[in-house]
Amino acid sequence: MKKQLAAIAASLAWAFGAQAADIKLVVNADQPGPVIHRNIYGQFAEHLGTGIYEGMWVGPESKIPNVRGWRKDVVAALKELKVPLVRWPGGCFADEYHWRDGIGPRNKRPIKVNTHWGGVPENNAVGTHEFFDLVEQLGAEAYVNANMGTGSPQEAAEWLEYMTGEGNATIVEQRRKNGRDKPFRVHYYALGNETWGCGGNMRPEYYADMYRHWATFLKTPEHNRPKFIASGGNDQDTTWTEVLSKNIRHNFDAIAHHAYTFPSGKWEGKGSAAGFPEAEWISMLSQVKKIDDVLARSTVILDRNDPKKKLAIYFDEWGSWYDPEPGSNPGFLVQRNTLRDALLAALHFNVFHSHADRVKMSNVAQMVNVLQAMILTSKDKLVLTPTYHAFSLYTPFQDATSLPVTLENNPVYKVGATEMPGLSATAARGKDGKLYVGLVNSDATQAAALTLQVGANTPKAAKGRLLTAGAMDAQNELGKPAQVVPQAYEVQAADGKLTLKLPAKSIVVVAIEG
Ligand code: AHR
């Protein structure tokens, strides 16, 4: 009986907020950690469905306003987001892509079949020059993924030479003839994609040897040397990290991991993007822990095999993946995007920040109209998704210096047998000198309140933006574009405490004052 009364008292205290003071976030501002590389906020654009064609590229002749074929409205929205990096042309598509198909006059380029994604015609209208035009319009860096599946070391080496060459070699003159005198700046170059699966079903030992072979021939002027990326592990397996970091030495800067999240945790019957129960809300959000875990294990391996920390880990594909939208081409990976996806993104950011010493890049899959997209388009209209707004809230963290945080008395969020920490926090000193804190309240029904300290001090105020909505699956739609949009958020210290109230299912990013 005593026990029951205590439980009732505790739940009443929670409901009326009396427990709020117990949760405390302490930011250790005098112990700066590594810089959070801006490319952690990178994006991925693949020749898949309407991700590039229609979604971004409409061609110069289109009535939809465009700059040399790229949609003005989409580019403007992405620039607003400060997209730092774009990965192209795939994905699984990359291992069937032959770069020579995508250069020269567009009306003379071959038409192929996109065998991996929907079996639709690929007219190669977007090729190397168009891709670089896009990244230059965005002010972003370029990540080019070379074909190891059906390509050759010669083809991969020559693509790099075509893009970066400076002399009068015929291949460089060909680039000039195609309209580009100055070399393209290639920031990242990868050999193969998901080489354990769609990229060739290889074993890590075989791929490591292939990589050593192919990478020997990747040559550029020193000042235009990209970071070279090996296709690596996933969100659980660290075998690839072990084998690659032990066996590759030359032209090797990073290992690319992929991590997708489905409500069911299974490829078959992933679950729905909207109209889901709370059990599927928590099953999605709680899975972000697997990324934290795989990073912790990968770090142990890399610290042993690469103690000088020359190698980075890139999550060059991550995000939510649901069953295809009814009526859509299943090969186009069209899905709705809800508040749940925004929280999923913010939880990823917090994990990536906490591993910023090794994680120097990530690319959400994908940028427009595919999987966890920033933007959904329909003809000449577009809508910004909740995920777009999560990225927007977190822009101050690009190139900020991470700061350790301690979250005391973090409540446990539990639905059925699944549980996870209710709150997740990150902090950093922004490039503008301000101290930023990012918070996620994953609990779908309970608000939370925490007091904030910087070291032993209570700051005066916190000011920034909040993202939340009434329903777990709230989404923005054409005609209803503002169902999930950031709101201004501001609190002042009172009675010697700075208390941040976090609504259920919310993200808050604030600059701390005083
Ligand atoms: O992003 C969609 C696909 O997911 C990519 O092409 C592939 O690399 C991954 O399996």
Coordinates of C-alpha atoms and ligand atoms in Angstrom, one line a residue, residues 44 46-48 87 89-95 116-117 145 193-194 196 198-199 258 260 267 316-318 321 333 364-366 370-371, ligand 1:
F44 CA 23.0 12.7 -50.6
E46 CA 21.2 9.8 -56.2
H47 CA 19.8 9.1 -59.6
L48 CA 16.7 7.5 -58.0
R87 CA 27.2 13.2 -52.5
P89 CA 25.6 10.0 -58.2
G90 CA 24.7 7.1 -55.8
G91 CA 24.2 4.8 -53.9
C92 CA 23.6 1.6 -55.7
F93 CA 23.3 3.7 -58.9
A94 CA 27.0 4.6 -58.7
D95 CA 28.1 1.1 -59.3
H116 CA 18.5 -0.6 -59.8
W117 CA 15.8 2.0 -59.3
N145 CA 31.2 8.2 -55.8
N193 CA 29.2 1.8 -52.6
E194 CA 27.9 -0.8 -50.2
W196 CA 29.1 -5.9 -49.3
C198 CA 24.5 -3.9 -54.3
G199 CA 28.1 -2.8 -55.0
H258 CA 25.5 3.3 -43.8
Y260 CA 19.1 3.1 -42.1
W267 CA 13.9 -4.9 -44.2
D316 CA 27.5 8.7 -46.0
E317 CA 23.9 7.3 -46.0
W318 CA 21.6 7.5 -43.0
W321 CA 13.2 4.1 -44.5
L333 CA 11.5 5.2 -52.4
V364 CA 21.3 12.1 -45.0
A365 CA 19.4 9.9 -47.5
Q366 CA 18.3 11.7 -49.5
V370 CA 13.5 10.2 -51.7
L371 CA 13.5 8.5 -48.3
Ligands
AHR1 O1 19.5 5.5 -50.5 C1 19.0 4.4 -51.2 C2 19.9 3.2 -51.3 O2 20.2 2.7 -50.0 C3 21.3 3.5 -51.8 O3 21.3 3.5 -53.2 C4 22.1 2.3 -51.3 O4 23.5 2.6 -51.1 C5 21.4 2.0 -50.0 O5 21.1 0.7 -49.9

